[in-house]
Amino acid sequence: MTGRIQSRLLSLAAFFLTLYAVILTLAPAVRERSWDVPLRWSHWIGLVLWVGAFALIHRQTMRYLPEHDPYLVPLAALLTGWGLLTVWRLTPAFGLRQTLWLAVGAAIFVVGLRLPADLGFLRRYKYLLLSVGLFLTALTLVFGRNPAGGGPRLWLGCCGVYFQPSEPLKLLLLAYLAAYLADQLPIRLRLFPLLFPTLLLTGLALALLLVQRDLGTASIFILLYAIMLYLSSGRRRVLVVSAGVLLAAVLVGYFLVDLVRLRVTTWLNPWLDPSGESYQIVQSLLAIANGGLLGRGPGLGSPTLVPVAHSDFIFAAIAEETGLLGTLALLGLIAFLLSRGMRIALRAPDRFRRLLAAGLTAYLGVQSLLIIGGNLRLLPITGVTLPFLSYGGSSLLTSFLALLFLLLIGGDVEQEPAPLPQPFPYLVLSALLSLGLFTLALADGWWAVVRGPDLLTRTDNPRRAIADRYVPRGALLDRHDTPINVTRGEVGDYTRLYLYPDLAPITGYTHPIYGQAGLEATLDPYLRGLRGNPSTLIWWDHLLYGQPPPGLDVRLSLDLDLQHLADQALTGHAGALILLNAANGEILVMASHPSFDPNALDEEGERLLTDPTSPLLNRAAQGRYPVDAALSPFLLAAADERALPDVPAGLPAPCAVQVARPLTWGSLVAAGCPFALETLGDSLPPETVTTLLERLGFLAAPDLRLPVAPPLVPQDVIGALSDLQVSPLQMALAAASLSAEGVRPAPRLALAVDTPRQGWVILPPLGEPMGVFSASRAGAVVQSMSPMERPFWQSVVVSERDEGPLTWYLAGTLPTWKGTPLALVLVLEEDDTVLAQQIAHTVLQPLLGP
């Protein structure tokens, strides 16, 4: 029965790994969506050797241990094979090395099956074996090497072969503790005499590891030591004291050891330095998020973006390509392995083998919890390996030895299980390991499903840029379907081209280093094909290719002919211009200067980030400027005409431009006279002004499919109107209310998306129109601000700010205009009213005539 169960389970493992290998082979063709690419074949070397190794192990275990646990070998085989194929997929050179280590481990395992089942040599020579392990570890202080070149020198090596003594030292420590505690417990029941000899040797091992800065292994030693003492004594104070010692060690290390401080800091808040010291953990979380529920598919993710993915972060690599379902299955395999190990411990024929089996199980469980917890940011990064899965010959051999000892202990069925006077500590250990794995599963789901969508939108996620090279991104078009931003090239080499660079502060960019900005960021779900496509198509492409379907084109409300006029007129000046349809809120022109060329981000990106003129800033929607006297037209419209004070006979202060005669409140407001703001503001009750500001949209950011900045609203807005700062976009929407019969429209920039099934689908505005004034009052005010024989009204304002003078120009069509009602707002970061009027008239002239 044992042989049949083990054989069938090994066959299932072989079937899974063969299917996995086939998918890895075909992955390049799937990614490129073409058969005209080199396929991946090298990992089949590892699979063939895996089949041979575990076929031999199966035969030899049935020969020497016919009554052994039939689940341990298949579990270890599946984990080893899964890890081996993952290492081959990540780094073929390391995959070949891991394959050779698998051969060595299998050979040692087969030879070890001939050892006596009582493992008496471990008990008799406990001091000698532990001393040898300590000696080899101490040798690394003098002869230590690091295969990677830099970092702690934890390996002994020669001729390209390296061995890490601290790995088998874990097993030697467990064997020593199990033997010593089994021998002493019947005699010494007091805790300190029991602890002293073990503390001495364990402390020596810890000292060696701390000197070598092998903090992960040192943490495992402390935990294993505490577990072994607790299992042998049953005293819960051991766990409490050990937890306190570990916490104290972390605190001391945080203040005294730079490495510990760095790891704790990056654990507590990795988002502070995501591209520096926290790069590993941030990329690990992004890989898990990128995997989502189903994963990108074997060979189709980008796990190599995570440093040391083949070793410390192999869990993140598996998560990216197999998703939450794959990693939950992996955690389930580990849980099953630990449960079989605890079963063997409980059924062991003597106290020594019971303690040893429980210790080996704790070693496999604790190390798995530490490394996976580090990948999931549940724990600080420890730098240890994941048993059976991670790259590393020393780790793989140690895992095989632990498996061998468990099989030998469980295979001795001729003796009855030894009495277990205190089963509770074993139940506690099982519960703690189960709770740990359950917590890992919850954290895995949190990062993969709950936080995943938000994480993937981060600008430091290079996987989006990689996907853009293989899937065409949708185009941004103007209202006449003239291309603005497009994707050109072939699969694997798609490139984003920006055909109208002056629009870069608005349309933005998508870049592998600088992330996304502007409309490229806010419309990314449509442009990337994740929204607007049928859900079945999205699911199928994700399942088959690990990528989204082709992106969708988006039509904007911009008119490139008018946009060109505005950009040409603004060249050489800092400022912004907004022209919109006052009736429906469609933005016809949105210009921001200075601008930049997103096609040259590779060469100019660093300079642009530090450019004092802020060319990356969309001044039209994200710039904030004091409203000052530009608020006067709206105060005039809100005032009761009968309650207005008399117009002064003369001008008490200069205005921005010459005031038209005769003097009226309308002509004073149109000329930007500062005292008009003060007088009109004083004539209105404070609550009326507050309501007006709210209805004008000056107290909240407008809802638009574009990054917008909220206004700067002083705490006492009525008493500090001069400190209120809004964007030109907000001012344009407010100005539109004067030209649209008193109604402030909801802004629109993205008009429609071209879907595969329904064609062009309208994108509704995100906001709602807001009534601000009565139609009659709005009409009367704009008529009073209209220049002679012109079909539009205007108001020109000059204000001062800390950065320098500022010119506002507000304009819009009159109620008598028979065409499309328009509103225009221009802001210049200089004092030049003549230039402001020239620029505005240049844009308005094609629409309104000379």
PDB file of C-alpha atoms in Angstrom, residues 561-741:
ATOM      1  CA  ASP A 561      -5.889  73.283 -34.864  1.00  0.00           C
ATOM      2  CA  LEU A 562      -6.922  75.573 -32.020  1.00  0.00           C
ATOM      3  CA  GLN A 563      -4.407  73.899 -29.699  1.00  0.00           C
ATOM      4  CA  HIS A 564      -1.624  74.708 -32.116  1.00  0.00           C
ATOM      5  CA  LEU A 565      -2.605  78.397 -32.144  1.00  0.00           C
ATOM      6  CA  ALA A 566      -2.514  78.521 -28.342  1.00  0.00           C
ATOM      7  CA  ASP A 567       0.808  76.704 -28.050  1.00  0.00           C
ATOM      8  CA  GLN A 568       2.395  78.858 -30.708  1.00  0.00           C
ATOM      9  CA  ALA A 569       1.222  82.033 -28.992  1.00  0.00           C
ATOM     10  CA  LEU A 570       2.413  80.848 -25.557  1.00  0.00           C
ATOM     11  CA  THR A 571       5.863  79.780 -26.719  1.00  0.00           C
ATOM     12  CA  GLY A 572       8.520  81.453 -24.607  1.00  0.00           C
ATOM     13  CA  HIS A 573       6.090  82.406 -21.836  1.00  0.00           C
ATOM     14  CA  ALA A 574       5.097  80.614 -18.640  1.00  0.00           C
ATOM     15  CA  GLY A 575       1.376  80.175 -18.238  1.00  0.00           C
ATOM     16  CA  ALA A 576      -1.708  78.232 -19.208  1.00  0.00           C
ATOM     17  CA  LEU A 577      -4.765  78.620 -21.428  1.00  0.00           C
ATOM     18  CA  ILE A 578      -8.130  76.876 -21.303  1.00  0.00           C
ATOM     19  CA  LEU A 579     -10.826  77.157 -23.956  1.00  0.00           C
ATOM     20  CA  LEU A 580     -13.997  75.191 -23.451  1.00  0.00           C
ATOM     21  CA  ASN A 581     -17.507  74.791 -24.698  1.00  0.00           C
ATOM     22  CA  ALA A 582     -19.410  76.697 -22.036  1.00  0.00           C
ATOM     23  CA  ALA A 583     -22.593  74.686 -22.602  1.00  0.00           C
ATOM     24  CA  ASN A 584     -21.340  71.100 -22.281  1.00  0.00           C
ATOM     25  CA  GLY A 585     -17.910  71.561 -20.650  1.00  0.00           C
ATOM     26  CA  GLU A 586     -15.884  70.059 -23.508  1.00  0.00           C
ATOM     27  CA  ILE A 587     -12.320  71.356 -23.310  1.00  0.00           C
ATOM     28  CA  LEU A 588     -11.248  72.477 -26.768  1.00  0.00           C
ATOM     29  CA  VAL A 589      -7.819  73.806 -25.811  1.00  0.00           C
ATOM     30  CA  MET A 590      -5.668  73.073 -22.773  1.00  0.00           C
ATOM     31  CA  ALA A 591      -2.202  74.544 -23.061  1.00  0.00           C
ATOM     32  CA  SER A 592       0.558  74.633 -20.456  1.00  0.00           C
ATOM     33  CA  HIS A 593       3.956  76.237 -20.945  1.00  0.00           C
ATOM     34  CA  PRO A 594       6.830  75.676 -20.705  1.00  0.00           C
ATOM     35  CA  SER A 595       6.356  72.188 -22.088  1.00  0.00           C
ATOM     36  CA  PHE A 596       8.710  69.297 -22.850  1.00  0.00           C
ATOM     37  CA  ASP A 597       9.211  66.523 -25.385  1.00  0.00           C
ATOM     38  CA  PRO A 598       8.239  63.112 -23.911  1.00  0.00           C
ATOM     39  CA  ASN A 599      10.023  61.416 -26.821  1.00  0.00           C
ATOM     40  CA  ALA A 600      13.295  62.583 -25.237  1.00  0.00           C
ATOM     41  CA  LEU A 601      12.619  61.463 -21.646  1.00  0.00           C
ATOM     42  CA  ASP A 602      15.511  58.991 -21.730  1.00  0.00           C
ATOM     43  CA  GLU A 603      17.955  61.829 -22.312  1.00  0.00           C
ATOM     44  CA  GLU A 604      16.162  64.712 -20.584  1.00  0.00           C
ATOM     45  CA  GLY A 605      14.253  63.063 -17.737  1.00  0.00           C
ATOM     46  CA  GLU A 606      16.660  63.848 -14.905  1.00  0.00           C
ATOM     47  CA  ARG A 607      17.060  67.444 -16.020  1.00  0.00           C
ATOM     48  CA  LEU A 608      13.304  67.921 -16.308  1.00  0.00           C
ATOM     49  CA  LEU A 609      12.774  66.720 -12.742  1.00  0.00           C
ATOM     50  CA  THR A 610      14.980  69.502 -11.396  1.00  0.00           C
ATOM     51  CA  ASP A 611      14.156  72.209 -13.942  1.00  0.00           C
ATOM     52  CA  PRO A 612      13.127  75.347 -11.964  1.00  0.00           C
ATOM     53  CA  THR A 613      10.568  76.275 -14.636  1.00  0.00           C
ATOM     54  CA  SER A 614       8.598  73.060 -13.885  1.00  0.00           C
ATOM     55  CA  PRO A 615       7.876  71.944 -17.462  1.00  0.00           C
ATOM     56  CA  LEU A 616       6.409  68.657 -16.180  1.00  0.00           C
ATOM     57  CA  LEU A 617       3.644  70.537 -14.357  1.00  0.00           C
ATOM     58  CA  ASN A 618       0.290  70.867 -16.087  1.00  0.00           C
ATOM     59  CA  ARG A 619      -0.290  74.490 -15.139  1.00  0.00           C
ATOM     60  CA  ALA A 620      -3.792  74.417 -16.609  1.00  0.00           C
ATOM     61  CA  ALA A 621      -5.104  71.784 -14.181  1.00  0.00           C
ATOM     62  CA  GLN A 622      -2.457  71.504 -11.475  1.00  0.00           C
ATOM     63  CA  GLY A 623      -1.120  75.039 -11.252  1.00  0.00           C
ATOM     64  CA  ARG A 624      -2.672  77.121  -8.470  1.00  0.00           C
ATOM     65  CA  TYR A 625      -2.852  80.873  -8.693  1.00  0.00           C
ATOM     66  CA  PRO A 626      -4.420  83.543  -6.430  1.00  0.00           C
ATOM     67  CA  VAL A 627      -7.845  84.543  -7.717  1.00  0.00           C
ATOM     68  CA  ASP A 628      -7.517  88.119  -6.463  1.00  0.00           C
ATOM     69  CA  ALA A 629      -9.545  90.558  -8.595  1.00  0.00           C
ATOM     70  CA  ALA A 630     -10.400  87.779 -11.089  1.00  0.00           C
ATOM     71  CA  LEU A 631     -13.197  86.988  -8.625  1.00  0.00           C
ATOM     72  CA  SER A 632     -14.876  90.348  -9.321  1.00  0.00           C
ATOM     73  CA  PRO A 633     -17.076  89.254 -12.287  1.00  0.00           C
ATOM     74  CA  PHE A 634     -18.660  86.572 -10.165  1.00  0.00           C
ATOM     75  CA  LEU A 635     -19.186  88.855  -7.182  1.00  0.00           C
ATOM     76  CA  LEU A 636     -20.864  91.325  -9.538  1.00  0.00           C
ATOM     77  CA  ALA A 637     -23.164  88.587 -10.883  1.00  0.00           C
ATOM     78  CA  ALA A 638     -24.018  87.460  -7.360  1.00  0.00           C
ATOM     79  CA  ALA A 639     -24.831  90.976  -6.124  1.00  0.00           C
ATOM     80  CA  ASP A 640     -28.301  92.435  -6.220  1.00  0.00           C
ATOM     81  CA  GLU A 641     -28.125  95.178  -8.830  1.00  0.00           C
ATOM     82  CA  ARG A 642     -30.379  97.392  -6.716  1.00  0.00           C
ATOM     83  CA  ALA A 643     -28.133  96.981  -3.681  1.00  0.00           C
ATOM     84  CA  LEU A 644     -24.920  97.874  -5.461  1.00  0.00           C
ATOM     85  CA  PRO A 645     -23.148 100.996  -4.205  1.00  0.00           C
ATOM     86  CA  ASP A 646     -22.805 103.936  -6.505  1.00  0.00           C
ATOM     87  CA  VAL A 647     -20.024 103.860  -9.063  1.00  0.00           C
ATOM     88  CA  PRO A 648     -17.258 106.260  -8.002  1.00  0.00           C
ATOM     89  CA  ALA A 649     -16.840 109.367 -10.100  1.00  0.00           C
ATOM     90  CA  GLY A 650     -13.101 108.780 -10.416  1.00  0.00           C
ATOM     91  CA  LEU A 651     -10.661 105.895 -10.120  1.00  0.00           C
ATOM     92  CA  PRO A 652      -9.291 105.626  -6.576  1.00  0.00           C
ATOM     93  CA  ALA A 653      -6.541 103.246  -7.750  1.00  0.00           C
ATOM     94  CA  PRO A 654      -5.037 102.198 -11.097  1.00  0.00           C
ATOM     95  CA  CYS A 655      -6.611  99.292 -12.963  1.00  0.00           C
ATOM     96  CA  ALA A 656      -5.015  96.545 -15.062  1.00  0.00           C
ATOM     97  CA  VAL A 657      -6.107  98.136 -18.359  1.00  0.00           C
ATOM     98  CA  GLN A 658      -7.805 101.326 -19.421  1.00  0.00           C
ATOM     99  CA  VAL A 659     -11.387 101.550 -18.194  1.00  0.00           C
ATOM    100  CA  ALA A 660     -14.089 102.006 -20.802  1.00  0.00           C
ATOM    101  CA  ARG A 661     -16.392 105.038 -20.405  1.00  0.00           C
ATOM    102  CA  PRO A 662     -18.879 105.664 -19.001  1.00  0.00           C
ATOM    103  CA  LEU A 663     -17.784 104.122 -15.694  1.00  0.00           C
ATOM    104  CA  THR A 664     -19.968 101.221 -14.637  1.00  0.00           C
ATOM    105  CA  TRP A 665     -19.341  98.316 -12.323  1.00  0.00           C
ATOM    106  CA  GLY A 666     -19.114  96.162 -15.429  1.00  0.00           C
ATOM    107  CA  SER A 667     -16.426  98.323 -17.041  1.00  0.00           C
ATOM    108  CA  LEU A 668     -14.496  98.513 -13.764  1.00  0.00           C
ATOM    109  CA  VAL A 669     -14.560  94.732 -13.368  1.00  0.00           C
ATOM    110  CA  ALA A 670     -13.573  94.227 -17.018  1.00  0.00           C
ATOM    111  CA  ALA A 671     -10.556  96.483 -16.485  1.00  0.00           C
ATOM    112  CA  GLY A 672      -9.432  94.553 -13.388  1.00  0.00           C
ATOM    113  CA  CYS A 673      -9.776  97.410 -10.929  1.00  0.00           C
ATOM    114  CA  PRO A 674      -8.712  96.135  -7.451  1.00  0.00           C
ATOM    115  CA  PHE A 675     -11.114  98.352  -5.521  1.00  0.00           C
ATOM    116  CA  ALA A 676     -14.016  96.719  -7.396  1.00  0.00           C
ATOM    117  CA  LEU A 677     -13.189  93.432  -5.662  1.00  0.00           C
ATOM    118  CA  GLU A 678     -13.127  95.071  -2.252  1.00  0.00           C
ATOM    119  CA  THR A 679     -16.332  97.030  -2.763  1.00  0.00           C
ATOM    120  CA  LEU A 680     -18.313  94.162  -4.277  1.00  0.00           C
ATOM    121  CA  GLY A 681     -17.034  91.750  -1.646  1.00  0.00           C
ATOM    122  CA  ASP A 682     -18.077  94.072   1.174  1.00  0.00           C
ATOM    123  CA  SER A 683     -21.552  94.444  -0.329  1.00  0.00           C
ATOM    124  CA  LEU A 684     -22.311  90.715   0.003  1.00  0.00           C
ATOM    125  CA  PRO A 685     -23.023  88.811   3.228  1.00  0.00           C
ATOM    126  CA  PRO A 686     -20.242  86.315   4.146  1.00  0.00           C
ATOM    127  CA  GLU A 687     -22.562  83.320   3.786  1.00  0.00           C
ATOM    128  CA  THR A 688     -23.465  84.490   0.263  1.00  0.00           C
ATOM    129  CA  VAL A 689     -19.807  84.659  -0.705  1.00  0.00           C
ATOM    130  CA  THR A 690     -19.140  81.208   0.746  1.00  0.00           C
ATOM    131  CA  THR A 691     -22.058  79.728  -1.180  1.00  0.00           C
ATOM    132  CA  LEU A 692     -20.878  81.486  -4.337  1.00  0.00           C
ATOM    133  CA  LEU A 693     -17.349  80.089  -4.012  1.00  0.00           C
ATOM    134  CA  GLU A 694     -18.746  76.614  -3.503  1.00  0.00           C
ATOM    135  CA  ARG A 695     -21.040  76.820  -6.532  1.00  0.00           C
ATOM    136  CA  LEU A 696     -18.246  78.230  -8.678  1.00  0.00           C
ATOM    137  CA  GLY A 697     -16.180  75.156  -7.794  1.00  0.00           C
ATOM    138  CA  PHE A 698     -13.439  77.139  -6.048  1.00  0.00           C
ATOM    139  CA  LEU A 699     -13.511  75.059  -2.852  1.00  0.00           C
ATOM    140  CA  ALA A 700     -12.984  71.600  -4.373  1.00  0.00           C
ATOM    141  CA  ALA A 701     -11.101  70.051  -7.271  1.00  0.00           C
ATOM    142  CA  PRO A 702     -13.181  69.444 -10.410  1.00  0.00           C
ATOM    143  CA  ASP A 703     -14.024  65.877 -11.399  1.00  0.00           C
ATOM    144  CA  LEU A 704     -12.138  65.130 -14.588  1.00  0.00           C
ATOM    145  CA  ARG A 705     -10.287  62.188 -16.157  1.00  0.00           C
ATOM    146  CA  LEU A 706      -7.022  64.038 -15.681  1.00  0.00           C
ATOM    147  CA  PRO A 707      -4.766  64.677 -12.681  1.00  0.00           C
ATOM    148  CA  VAL A 708      -5.996  67.907 -11.108  1.00  0.00           C
ATOM    149  CA  ALA A 709      -4.820  69.790  -8.044  1.00  0.00           C
ATOM    150  CA  PRO A 710      -7.225  70.830  -5.301  1.00  0.00           C
ATOM    151  CA  PRO A 711      -7.505  74.557  -4.593  1.00  0.00           C
ATOM    152  CA  LEU A 712      -5.606  76.181  -1.752  1.00  0.00           C
ATOM    153  CA  VAL A 713      -8.399  77.378   0.517  1.00  0.00           C
ATOM    154  CA  PRO A 714      -7.456  79.481   3.577  1.00  0.00           C
ATOM    155  CA  GLN A 715      -9.117  78.567   6.839  1.00  0.00           C
ATOM    156  CA  ASP A 716     -10.977  81.898   6.922  1.00  0.00           C
ATOM    157  CA  VAL A 717     -11.703  82.143   3.226  1.00  0.00           C
ATOM    158  CA  ILE A 718     -13.986  85.169   3.575  1.00  0.00           C
ATOM    159  CA  GLY A 719     -11.419  87.159   5.498  1.00  0.00           C
ATOM    160  CA  ALA A 720      -8.571  86.104   3.222  1.00  0.00           C
ATOM    161  CA  LEU A 721     -10.012  86.009  -0.292  1.00  0.00           C
ATOM    162  CA  SER A 722      -6.664  87.160  -1.654  1.00  0.00           C
ATOM    163  CA  ASP A 723      -5.093  83.931  -0.365  1.00  0.00           C
ATOM    164  CA  LEU A 724      -7.542  81.688  -2.222  1.00  0.00           C
ATOM    165  CA  GLN A 725      -5.719  79.904  -5.060  1.00  0.00           C
ATOM    166  CA  VAL A 726      -7.390  77.958  -7.880  1.00  0.00           C
ATOM    167  CA  SER A 727      -6.312  76.379 -11.139  1.00  0.00           C
ATOM    168  CA  PRO A 728      -7.000  77.919 -14.565  1.00  0.00           C
ATOM    169  CA  LEU A 729      -9.324  74.971 -15.188  1.00  0.00           C
ATOM    170  CA  GLN A 730     -11.453  75.937 -12.189  1.00  0.00           C
ATOM    171  CA  MET A 731     -11.479  79.559 -13.314  1.00  0.00           C
ATOM    172  CA  ALA A 732     -12.504  78.531 -16.848  1.00  0.00           C
ATOM    173  CA  LEU A 733     -15.434  76.470 -15.556  1.00  0.00           C
ATOM    174  CA  ALA A 734     -16.524  79.420 -13.428  1.00  0.00           C
ATOM    175  CA  ALA A 735     -16.229  81.768 -16.414  1.00  0.00           C
ATOM    176  CA  ALA A 736     -18.338  79.354 -18.452  1.00  0.00           C
ATOM    177  CA  SER A 737     -21.227  79.910 -16.057  1.00  0.00           C
ATOM    178  CA  LEU A 738     -21.385  83.543 -17.204  1.00  0.00           C
ATOM    179  CA  SER A 739     -21.603  82.537 -20.879  1.00  0.00           C
ATOM    180  CA  ALA A 740     -23.944  79.572 -20.353  1.00  0.00           C
ATOM    181  CA  GLU A 741     -26.911  81.288 -18.737  1.00  0.00           C
TER     182      GLU A 741
END
